[in-house]
PDB file of C-alpha atoms and ligand atoms in Angstrom:
ATOM      1  CA  MET A 153       0.000   0.000   0.000  1.00 57.00           C
ATOM      2  CA  SER A 154       1.349   3.467  -0.869  1.00 67.00           C
ATOM      3  CA  VAL A 155       2.048   5.901   1.956  1.00 79.00           C
ATOM      4  CA  LEU A 156       0.851   9.532   1.853  1.00 88.00           C
ATOM      5  CA  LYS A 157       3.325  12.232   2.809  1.00 90.00           C
ATOM      6  CA  THR A 158       2.542  15.866   3.490  1.00 94.00           C
ATOM      7  CA  ILE A 159       4.971  18.383   2.068  1.00 95.00           C
ATOM      8  CA  THR A 160       4.976  22.177   1.794  1.00 95.00           C
ATOM      9  CA  ILE A 161       5.927  23.854  -1.472  1.00 96.00           C
ATOM     10  CA  ARG A 162       6.711  27.409  -2.499  1.00 95.00           C
ATOM     11  CA  CYS A 163       7.364  28.359  -6.136  1.00 93.00           C
ATOM     12  CA  TYR A 164       9.211  31.563  -6.997  1.00 89.00           C
ATOM     13  CA  ALA A 165       8.996  34.340  -9.588  1.00 85.00           C
ATOM     14  CA  GLU A 166       7.669  33.421 -13.023  1.00 85.00           C
ATOM     15  CA  LEU A 167       7.017  29.789 -12.059  1.00 91.00           C
ATOM     16  CA  ASN A 168       3.838  31.169 -10.500  1.00 92.00           C
ATOM     17  CA  ASP A 169       2.528  31.731 -14.045  1.00 90.00           C
ATOM     18  CA  PHE A 170       1.853  27.998 -14.195  1.00 92.00           C
ATOM     19  CA  LEU A 171      -0.043  27.762 -10.893  1.00 94.00           C
ATOM     20  CA  PRO A 172      -3.734  28.346 -10.093  1.00 95.00           C
ATOM     21  CA  SER A 173      -4.410  31.553  -8.127  1.00 94.00           C
ATOM     22  CA  ASP A 174      -4.702  29.831  -4.722  1.00 95.00           C
ATOM     23  CA  ARG A 175      -1.118  28.544  -5.085  1.00 95.00           C
ATOM     24  CA  LYS A 176       0.536  31.648  -6.515  1.00 94.00           C
ATOM     25  CA  GLN A 177       3.219  33.525  -4.488  1.00 90.00           C
ATOM     26  CA  ARG A 178       2.609  31.514  -1.304  1.00 93.00           C
ATOM     27  CA  SER A 179       3.457  28.222   0.349  1.00 94.00           C
ATOM     28  CA  PHE A 180       0.900  25.458   0.117  1.00 96.00           C
ATOM     29  CA  THR A 181       0.731  21.898   1.365  1.00 95.00           C
ATOM     30  CA  LEU A 182       0.379  18.833  -0.782  1.00 94.00           C
ATOM     31  CA  SER A 183      -0.166  15.168   0.011  1.00 92.00           C
ATOM     32  CA  VAL A 184       1.967  12.965  -2.218  1.00 90.00           C
ATOM     33  CA  LYS A 185       2.039   9.217  -2.639  1.00 87.00           C
ATOM     34  CA  GLU A 186       5.246   7.268  -2.207  1.00 82.00           C
ATOM     35  CA  PRO A 187       7.323   6.692  -4.239  1.00 84.00           C
ATOM     36  CA  VAL A 188       7.489  10.083  -5.924  1.00 92.00           C
ATOM     37  CA  THR A 189      10.441  12.304  -6.863  1.00 94.00           C
ATOM     38  CA  VAL A 190      10.565  16.066  -6.449  1.00 95.00           C
ATOM     39  CA  GLY A 191      10.758  16.319 -10.277  1.00 94.00           C
ATOM     40  CA  GLU A 192       7.477  14.424 -10.572  1.00 93.00           C
ATOM     41  CA  VAL A 193       5.859  16.663  -7.940  1.00 95.00           C
ATOM     42  CA  ILE A 194       6.851  19.757  -9.961  1.00 94.00           C
ATOM     43  CA  GLU A 195       5.338  18.212 -13.094  1.00 91.00           C
ATOM     44  CA  ILE A 196       2.130  17.322 -11.214  1.00 92.00           C
ATOM     45  CA  LEU A 197       1.867  21.030 -10.361  1.00 94.00           C
ATOM     46  CA  GLY A 198       1.902  21.788 -14.117  1.00 92.00           C
ATOM     47  CA  ILE A 199       5.354  23.395 -14.183  1.00 92.00           C
ATOM     48  CA  PRO A 200       7.625  22.282 -17.078  1.00 89.00           C
ATOM     49  CA  LEU A 201      10.925  21.026 -15.643  1.00 87.00           C
ATOM     50  CA  SER A 202      12.823  22.993 -18.296  1.00 83.00           C
ATOM     51  CA  GLU A 203      11.626  26.169 -16.535  1.00 86.00           C
ATOM     52  CA  VAL A 204      13.065  25.020 -13.202  1.00 87.00           C
ATOM     53  CA  ASP A 205      16.646  25.747 -12.303  1.00 83.00           C
ATOM     54  CA  MET A 206      16.998  24.942  -8.655  1.00 87.00           C
ATOM     55  CA  VAL A 207      15.096  23.047  -6.013  1.00 91.00           C
ATOM     56  CA  THR A 208      15.903  23.238  -2.329  1.00 91.00           C
ATOM     57  CA  VAL A 209      14.543  21.058   0.439  1.00 92.00           C
ATOM     58  CA  ASN A 210      14.734  22.644   3.889  1.00 89.00           C
ATOM     59  CA  SER A 211      17.172  25.173   2.326  1.00 84.00           C
ATOM     60  CA  GLN A 212      19.530  22.516   0.886  1.00 87.00           C
ATOM     61  CA  PRO A 213      19.803  22.127  -2.925  1.00 87.00           C
ATOM     62  CA  VAL A 214      18.617  18.738  -4.214  1.00 90.00           C
ATOM     63  CA  GLY A 215      18.406  17.014  -7.609  1.00 90.00           C
ATOM     64  CA  ARG A 216      15.180  16.142  -9.389  1.00 90.00           C
ATOM     65  CA  SER A 217      15.332  12.523  -8.285  1.00 92.00           C
ATOM     66  CA  TYR A 218      15.148  13.448  -4.581  1.00 94.00           C
ATOM     67  CA  ARG A 219      12.245  11.682  -2.835  1.00 94.00           C
ATOM     68  CA  PRO A 220      10.425  14.033  -0.446  1.00 93.00           C
ATOM     69  CA  LEU A 221      10.086  13.102   3.220  1.00 92.00           C
ATOM     70  CA  GLU A 222       7.225  13.938   5.581  1.00 92.00           C
ATOM     71  CA  ASN A 223       7.088  17.697   6.396  1.00 93.00           C
ATOM     72  CA  ASP A 224       9.759  18.687   3.844  1.00 94.00           C
ATOM     73  CA  TYR A 225       9.699  22.352   2.841  1.00 94.00           C
ATOM     74  CA  ILE A 226      10.406  22.515  -0.890  1.00 95.00           C
ATOM     75  CA  SER A 227      11.354  25.733  -2.716  1.00 93.00           C
ATOM     76  CA  VAL A 228      11.310  25.758  -6.507  1.00 93.00           C
ATOM     77  CA  TYR A 229      13.229  28.460  -8.423  1.00 89.00           C
ATOM     78  CA  PRO A 230      13.023  29.357 -12.108  1.00 85.00           C
ATOM     79  CA  THR A 231      15.928  29.285 -14.584  1.00 72.00           C
ATOM     80  CA  PHE A 232      18.416  31.945 -13.642  1.00 56.00           C
ATOM     81  CA  GLU A 233      19.684  32.657 -17.147  1.00 48.00           C
ATOM     82  CA  THR A 234      20.467  36.236 -16.248  1.00 45.00           C
ATOM     83  CA  PHE A 235      22.490  35.844 -13.103  1.00 39.00           C
ATOM     84  CA  ASP A 236      24.982  33.407 -11.743  1.00 39.00           C
ATOM     85  CA  ILE A 237      24.013  31.167  -8.862  1.00 39.00           C
ATOM     86  CA  GLY A 238      27.262  29.209  -9.220  1.00 41.00           C
ATOM     87  CA  SER A 239      27.594  25.965  -7.332  1.00 40.00           C
ATOM     88  CA  LEU A 240      24.012  26.028  -6.120  1.00 42.00           C
ATOM     89  CA  LYS A 241      22.859  24.918  -9.587  1.00 40.00           C
ATOM     90  CA  THR A 242      21.536  21.382  -9.383  1.00 41.00           C
ATOM     91  CA  ALA A 243      18.266  20.838 -11.218  1.00 43.00           C
ATOM     92  CA  GLN A 244      19.068  22.344 -14.636  1.00 46.00           C
ATOM     93  CA  LYS A 245      21.472  20.739 -17.090  1.00 47.00           C
ATOM     94  CA  GLN A 246      24.564  22.696 -18.203  1.00 49.00           C
ATOM     95  CA  PRO A 247      23.680  26.194 -19.442  1.00 54.00           C
ATOM     96  CA  LEU A 248      24.189  26.703 -23.181  1.00 58.00           C
ATOM     97  CA  ARG A 249      27.130  28.920 -24.111  1.00 61.00           C
ATOM     98  CA  ILE A 250      25.968  29.974 -27.547  1.00 73.00           C
ATOM     99  CA  THR A 251      22.426  31.256 -27.546  1.00 86.00           C
ATOM    100  CA  ARG A 252      20.617  29.585 -30.437  1.00 93.00           C
ATOM    101  CA  PHE A 253      16.885  29.159 -30.658  1.00 97.00           C
ATOM    102  CA  ILE A 254      14.211  27.023 -32.217  1.00 97.00           C
ATOM    103  CA  LEU A 255      10.668  28.361 -32.111  1.00 98.00           C
ATOM    104  CA  ASP A 256       7.303  26.664 -32.214  1.00 96.00           C
ATOM    105  CA  THR A 257       4.798  27.250 -35.024  1.00 95.00           C
ATOM    106  CA  HIS A 258       3.027  30.119 -33.153  1.00 94.00           C
ATOM    107  CA  LEU A 259       6.099  32.341 -33.038  1.00 97.00           C
ATOM    108  CA  GLY A 260       6.871  33.249 -36.658  1.00 96.00           C
ATOM    109  CA  LYS A 261       7.079  36.986 -36.079  1.00 96.00           C
ATOM    110  CA  LEU A 262       9.314  36.557 -33.033  1.00 97.00           C
ATOM    111  CA  ALA A 263      11.606  34.364 -35.166  1.00 97.00           C
ATOM    112  CA  ARG A 264      12.002  37.200 -37.679  1.00 96.00           C
ATOM    113  CA  TYR A 265      12.773  39.699 -34.913  1.00 96.00           C
ATOM    114  CA  LEU A 266      15.374  37.457 -33.265  1.00 97.00           C
ATOM    115  CA  ARG A 267      17.070  36.986 -36.649  1.00 96.00           C
ATOM    116  CA  MET A 268      16.969  40.762 -37.114  1.00 94.00           C
ATOM    117  CA  LEU A 269      19.043  41.043 -33.919  1.00 94.00           C
ATOM    118  CA  GLY A 270      21.434  38.449 -35.340  1.00 95.00           C
ATOM    119  CA  PHE A 271      20.423  35.395 -33.275  1.00 96.00           C
ATOM    120  CA  ASP A 272      20.527  32.004 -34.957  1.00 96.00           C
ATOM    121  CA  THR A 273      16.806  31.145 -34.911  1.00 98.00           C
ATOM    122  CA  LEU A 274      15.129  28.169 -36.549  1.00 97.00           C
ATOM    123  CA  TYR A 275      11.450  28.390 -37.360  1.00 97.00           C
ATOM    124  CA  ARG A 276       9.058  26.633 -39.716  1.00 95.00           C
ATOM    125  CA  ASN A 277       5.294  26.798 -39.643  1.00 93.00           C
ATOM    126  CA  ASP A 278       5.055  23.018 -40.095  1.00 94.00           C
ATOM    127  CA  TYR A 279       7.477  21.753 -37.428  1.00 94.00           C
ATOM    128  CA  SER A 280       5.984  18.986 -35.300  1.00 95.00           C
ATOM    129  CA  ASP A 281       6.643  19.043 -31.538  1.00 95.00           C
ATOM    130  CA  GLU A 282       8.816  15.962 -31.969  1.00 95.00           C
ATOM    131  CA  GLU A 283      10.938  17.631 -34.678  1.00 96.00           C
ATOM    132  CA  ILE A 284      11.407  20.733 -32.530  1.00 96.00           C
ATOM    133  CA  ILE A 285      12.565  18.650 -29.564  1.00 95.00           C
ATOM    134  CA  GLU A 286      14.870  16.504 -31.729  1.00 95.00           C
ATOM    135  CA  ILE A 287      16.532  19.475 -33.483  1.00 95.00           C
ATOM    136  CA  ALA A 288      16.896  21.339 -30.167  1.00 94.00           C
ATOM    137  CA  ARG A 289      18.747  18.355 -28.661  1.00 91.00           C
ATOM    138  CA  GLU A 290      20.972  17.778 -31.694  1.00 90.00           C
ATOM    139  CA  GLN A 291      21.929  21.409 -32.253  1.00 91.00           C
ATOM    140  CA  LYS A 292      21.841  22.540 -28.598  1.00 88.00           C
ATOM    141  CA  ARG A 293      19.104  25.087 -29.150  1.00 93.00           C
ATOM    142  CA  ILE A 294      16.750  26.701 -26.666  1.00 93.00           C
ATOM    143  CA  ILE A 295      13.095  25.996 -27.444  1.00 95.00           C
ATOM    144  CA  LEU A 296      10.849  29.049 -27.267  1.00 96.00           C
ATOM    145  CA  THR A 297       7.186  28.129 -27.220  1.00 96.00           C
ATOM    146  CA  ARG A 298       3.647  29.239 -26.408  1.00 94.00           C
ATOM    147  CA  ASP A 299       2.793  25.582 -25.699  1.00 92.00           C
ATOM    148  CA  LYS A 300       3.303  24.575 -22.074  1.00 88.00           C
ATOM    149  CA  LEU A 301       2.728  20.900 -22.901  1.00 89.00           C
ATOM    150  CA  LEU A 302       5.710  20.814 -25.263  1.00 91.00           C
ATOM    151  CA  LEU A 303       8.023  21.831 -22.420  1.00 90.00           C
ATOM    152  CA  ARG A 304       6.723  19.017 -20.244  1.00 86.00           C
ATOM    153  CA  SER A 305       8.486  16.409 -22.370  1.00 87.00           C
ATOM    154  CA  PRO A 306      11.354  14.909 -20.343  1.00 84.00           C
ATOM    155  CA  ARG A 307      13.486  15.167 -23.518  1.00 88.00           C
ATOM    156  CA  VAL A 308      13.506  18.984 -23.403  1.00 89.00           C
ATOM    157  CA  ASN A 309      16.781  20.236 -21.903  1.00 82.00           C
ATOM    158  CA  HIS A 310      16.443  23.969 -22.517  1.00 88.00           C
ATOM    159  CA  GLY A 311      13.102  25.565 -23.063  1.00 90.00           C
ATOM    160  CA  TYR A 312      11.175  28.684 -22.197  1.00 92.00           C
ATOM    161  CA  TYR A 313       7.467  29.443 -22.232  1.00 93.00           C
ATOM    162  CA  VAL A 314       6.914  32.876 -23.818  1.00 95.00           C
ATOM    163  CA  ARG A 315       4.291  34.696 -21.699  1.00 94.00           C
ATOM    164  CA  THR A 316       3.613  37.756 -23.847  1.00 95.00           C
ATOM    165  CA  ILE A 317       1.191  37.550 -26.777  1.00 95.00           C
ATOM    166  CA  GLU A 318       2.036  40.868 -28.476  1.00 94.00           C
ATOM    167  CA  LYS A 319       4.989  40.503 -30.891  1.00 92.00           C
ATOM    168  CA  HIS A 320       7.243  43.376 -29.818  1.00 92.00           C
ATOM    169  CA  GLY A 321       6.566  42.447 -26.212  1.00 94.00           C
ATOM    170  CA  GLN A 322       7.639  38.874 -26.956  1.00 97.00           C
ATOM    171  CA  LEU A 323      10.961  40.109 -28.291  1.00 96.00           C
ATOM    172  CA  LYS A 324      11.505  42.310 -25.224  1.00 94.00           C
ATOM    173  CA  GLU A 325      10.617  39.412 -22.937  1.00 94.00           C
ATOM    174  CA  VAL A 326      13.071  36.987 -24.590  1.00 95.00           C
ATOM    175  CA  VAL A 327      15.895  39.564 -24.774  1.00 93.00           C
ATOM    176  CA  ALA A 328      15.450  40.348 -21.063  1.00 91.00           C
ATOM    177  CA  LYS A 329      15.016  36.712 -20.009  1.00 89.00           C
ATOM    178  CA  PHE A 330      18.259  35.549 -21.656  1.00 87.00           C
ATOM    179  CA  ASP A 331      20.070  38.868 -21.092  1.00 86.00           C
ATOM    180  CA  LEU A 332      20.882  39.224 -24.779  1.00 90.00           C
ATOM    181  CA  TYR A 333      21.470  43.001 -24.785  1.00 88.00           C
ATOM    182  CA  SER A 334      25.241  42.848 -25.268  1.00 85.00           C
ATOM    183  CA  ARG A 335      24.997  40.179 -27.952  1.00 88.00           C
ATOM    184  CA  PHE A 336      23.027  41.943 -30.671  1.00 91.00           C
ATOM    185  CA  LYS A 337      24.524  41.640 -34.162  1.00 91.00           C
ATOM    186  CA  SER A 338      21.717  43.478 -35.829  1.00 90.00           C
ATOM    187  CA  PHE A 339      21.059  43.091 -39.563  1.00 90.00           C
ATOM    188  CA  THR A 340      23.636  40.350 -40.104  1.00 93.00           C
ATOM    189  CA  ARG A 341      21.130  37.557 -40.707  1.00 95.00           C
ATOM    190  CA  CYS A 342      18.345  37.030 -43.232  1.00 95.00           C
ATOM    191  CA  MET A 343      14.998  37.519 -41.472  1.00 95.00           C
ATOM    192  CA  THR A 344      13.291  35.119 -43.870  1.00 95.00           C
ATOM    193  CA  CYS A 345      15.641  32.127 -43.794  1.00 96.00           C
ATOM    194  CA  ASN A 346      18.206  32.675 -40.972  1.00 97.00           C
ATOM    195  CA  THR A 347      21.246  32.599 -43.317  1.00 95.00           C
ATOM    196  CA  THR A 348      24.140  34.965 -42.508  1.00 95.00           C
ATOM    197  CA  LEU A 349      24.067  37.948 -44.897  1.00 95.00           C
ATOM    198  CA  LEU A 350      27.048  38.856 -47.054  1.00 94.00           C
ATOM    199  CA  SER A 351      28.190  42.416 -47.528  1.00 92.00           C
ATOM    200  CA  LYS A 352      28.150  43.401 -51.222  1.00 91.00           C
ATOM    201  CA  SER A 353      29.943  46.173 -53.034  1.00 91.00           C
ATOM    202  CA  LYS A 354      27.777  48.721 -54.792  1.00 89.00           C
ATOM    203  CA  GLU A 355      29.168  47.780 -58.202  1.00 89.00           C
ATOM    204  CA  SER A 356      28.401  44.087 -57.793  1.00 91.00           C
ATOM    205  CA  ILE A 357      24.653  44.631 -57.380  1.00 89.00           C
ATOM    206  CA  CYS A 358      24.101  47.436 -59.923  1.00 87.00           C
ATOM    207  CA  ASP A 359      21.981  45.205 -62.173  1.00 88.00           C
ATOM    208  CA  ARG A 360      19.967  43.846 -59.235  1.00 89.00           C
ATOM    209  CA  VAL A 361      18.290  47.009 -57.854  1.00 89.00           C
ATOM    210  CA  ASP A 362      16.370  50.023 -59.204  1.00 90.00           C
ATOM    211  CA  PRO A 363      18.573  52.973 -60.213  1.00 90.00           C
ATOM    212  CA  ASP A 364      16.876  55.126 -57.524  1.00 90.00           C
ATOM    213  CA  ILE A 365      17.815  52.663 -54.810  1.00 89.00           C
ATOM    214  CA  TYR A 366      21.281  52.285 -56.273  1.00 90.00           C
ATOM    215  CA  ASN A 367      21.867  56.030 -56.124  1.00 91.00           C
ATOM    216  CA  CYS A 368      20.382  56.546 -52.633  1.00 90.00           C
ATOM    217  CA  PHE A 369      22.214  53.836 -50.702  1.00 90.00           C
ATOM    218  CA  SER A 370      25.835  52.906 -50.283  1.00 89.00           C
ATOM    219  CA  GLU A 371      25.615  49.660 -48.278  1.00 90.00           C
ATOM    220  CA  PHE A 372      24.129  46.478 -49.724  1.00 93.00           C
ATOM    221  CA  PHE A 373      23.727  42.961 -48.345  1.00 93.00           C
ATOM    222  CA  TYR A 374      22.960  39.657 -49.994  1.00 94.00           C
ATOM    223  CA  CYS A 375      21.302  36.433 -48.825  1.00 95.00           C
ATOM    224  CA  PRO A 376      22.792  33.556 -50.840  1.00 93.00           C
ATOM    225  CA  ALA A 377      19.940  31.215 -49.842  1.00 95.00           C
ATOM    226  CA  CYS A 378      17.082  33.532 -50.883  1.00 95.00           C
ATOM    227  CA  ASP A 379      19.163  35.160 -53.669  1.00 94.00           C
ATOM    228  CA  LYS A 380      17.969  38.579 -52.494  1.00 93.00           C
ATOM    229  CA  VAL A 381      19.687  41.941 -52.142  1.00 93.00           C
ATOM    230  CA  PHE A 382      18.919  44.193 -49.130  1.00 92.00           C
ATOM    231  CA  TRP A 383      19.684  47.807 -48.301  1.00 91.00           C
ATOM    232  CA  LYS A 384      19.019  50.033 -45.297  1.00 88.00           C
ATOM    233  CA  GLY A 385      15.722  51.529 -46.512  1.00 84.00           C
ATOM    234  CA  SER A 386      12.498  52.448 -44.679  1.00 78.00           C
ATOM    235  CA  HIS A 387      12.064  48.860 -43.479  1.00 82.00           C
ATOM    236  CA  PHE A 388      15.472  49.121 -41.828  1.00 85.00           C
ATOM    237  CA  GLU A 389      14.506  52.366 -40.076  1.00 87.00           C
ATOM    238  CA  ARG A 390      11.407  50.676 -38.617  1.00 88.00           C
ATOM    239  CA  MET A 391      13.568  47.836 -37.328  1.00 88.00           C
ATOM    240  CA  GLU A 392      16.055  50.285 -35.847  1.00 90.00           C
ATOM    241  CA  ARG A 393      13.230  51.916 -33.880  1.00 91.00           C
ATOM    242  CA  ILE A 394      12.243  48.522 -32.444  1.00 91.00           C
ATOM    243  CA  ILE A 395      15.841  47.934 -31.322  1.00 90.00           C
ATOM    244  CA  LEU A 396      16.102  51.420 -29.804  1.00 90.00           C
ATOM    245  CA  ASP A 397      12.871  50.798 -27.930  1.00 91.00           C
ATOM    246  CA  ILE A 398      14.328  47.611 -26.382  1.00 91.00           C
ATOM    247  CA  ILE A 399      17.505  49.424 -25.335  1.00 88.00           C
ATOM    248  CA  ASN A 400      15.566  52.389 -23.888  1.00 89.00           C
ATOM    249  CA  ASP A 401      13.364  50.009 -21.921  1.00 86.00           C
ATOM    250  CA  LYS A 402      16.447  48.388 -20.419  1.00 84.00           C
ATOM    251  CA  SER A 403      18.025  51.715 -19.425  1.00 82.00           C
ATOM    252  CA  GLU A 404      14.753  52.761 -17.776  1.00 82.00           C
ATOM    253  CA  ASN A 405      14.576  49.495 -15.828  1.00 79.00           C
ATOM    254  CA  ASP A 406      18.247  49.754 -14.794  1.00 79.00           C
ATOM    255  CA  HIS A 407      17.624  53.289 -13.631  1.00 76.00           C
ATOM    256  CA  GLN A 408      14.613  52.220 -11.551  1.00 76.00           C
ATOM    257  CA  ASN A 409      16.555  49.324 -10.030  1.00 70.00           C
ATOM    258  CA  LEU A 410      19.343  51.703  -9.015  1.00 67.00           C
ATOM    259  CA  ARG A 411      16.867  53.930  -7.204  1.00 65.00           C
ATOM    260  CA  ARG A 412      15.286  51.038  -5.344  1.00 61.00           C
TER     261      ARG A 412
HETATM  262 ZN1   ZN B   1      17.451  34.346 -46.864  1.00 63.37          ZN
END
């Protein structure tokens, strides 16, 4: 016969997004059946393990396979991509050094924006969940998704549930979450296909663009995969405003944090 154990749990920061209102931002008790691991308890709560970085039991870090004891106090912390918690890291696998992404089928616009900032971002509107997970594992990519169920697969090592629905907001959220500010390489990647753009001399593209464009601009770029020539026209100015907006937002937040 299985034994019931009573444990107390508290989930921190954005992990509360996955909890019902009576469990948000507070400790709550749970009766669990033996044998159960702390990883399984977190999944029962509806939190994808890929969102969890650290679990402590009575203030001591534990791994996901830890089996809770009667009256344990369990704290669950989200992925600390933006600051270093050093040797306390136990639940999350090794952090990825190069930030590469693969996005689910709902995030096409975000994919274009991340490529605009120069981040290697795979996206197709017909990827299956299984393909996304497989490619992410093979190529060490972070999965960005609007589908909480996808992140619950035990085969997902690095994944993040994008909270915001509005497209610019999604970009801001991801840039802040992974602290990408210092790693922008804007306008170096094709927004349509993710290929790195080549710089082209003015002479080499003279038969590829209208004479007006040719005369107005001095810098040209080429995507070998799409066979397209780009220049810094009105589209570029719109993109530059989006980037400025992200940077201004960060300086405002930094300023507020300093005053706190
Ligand atoms: Zn392209």
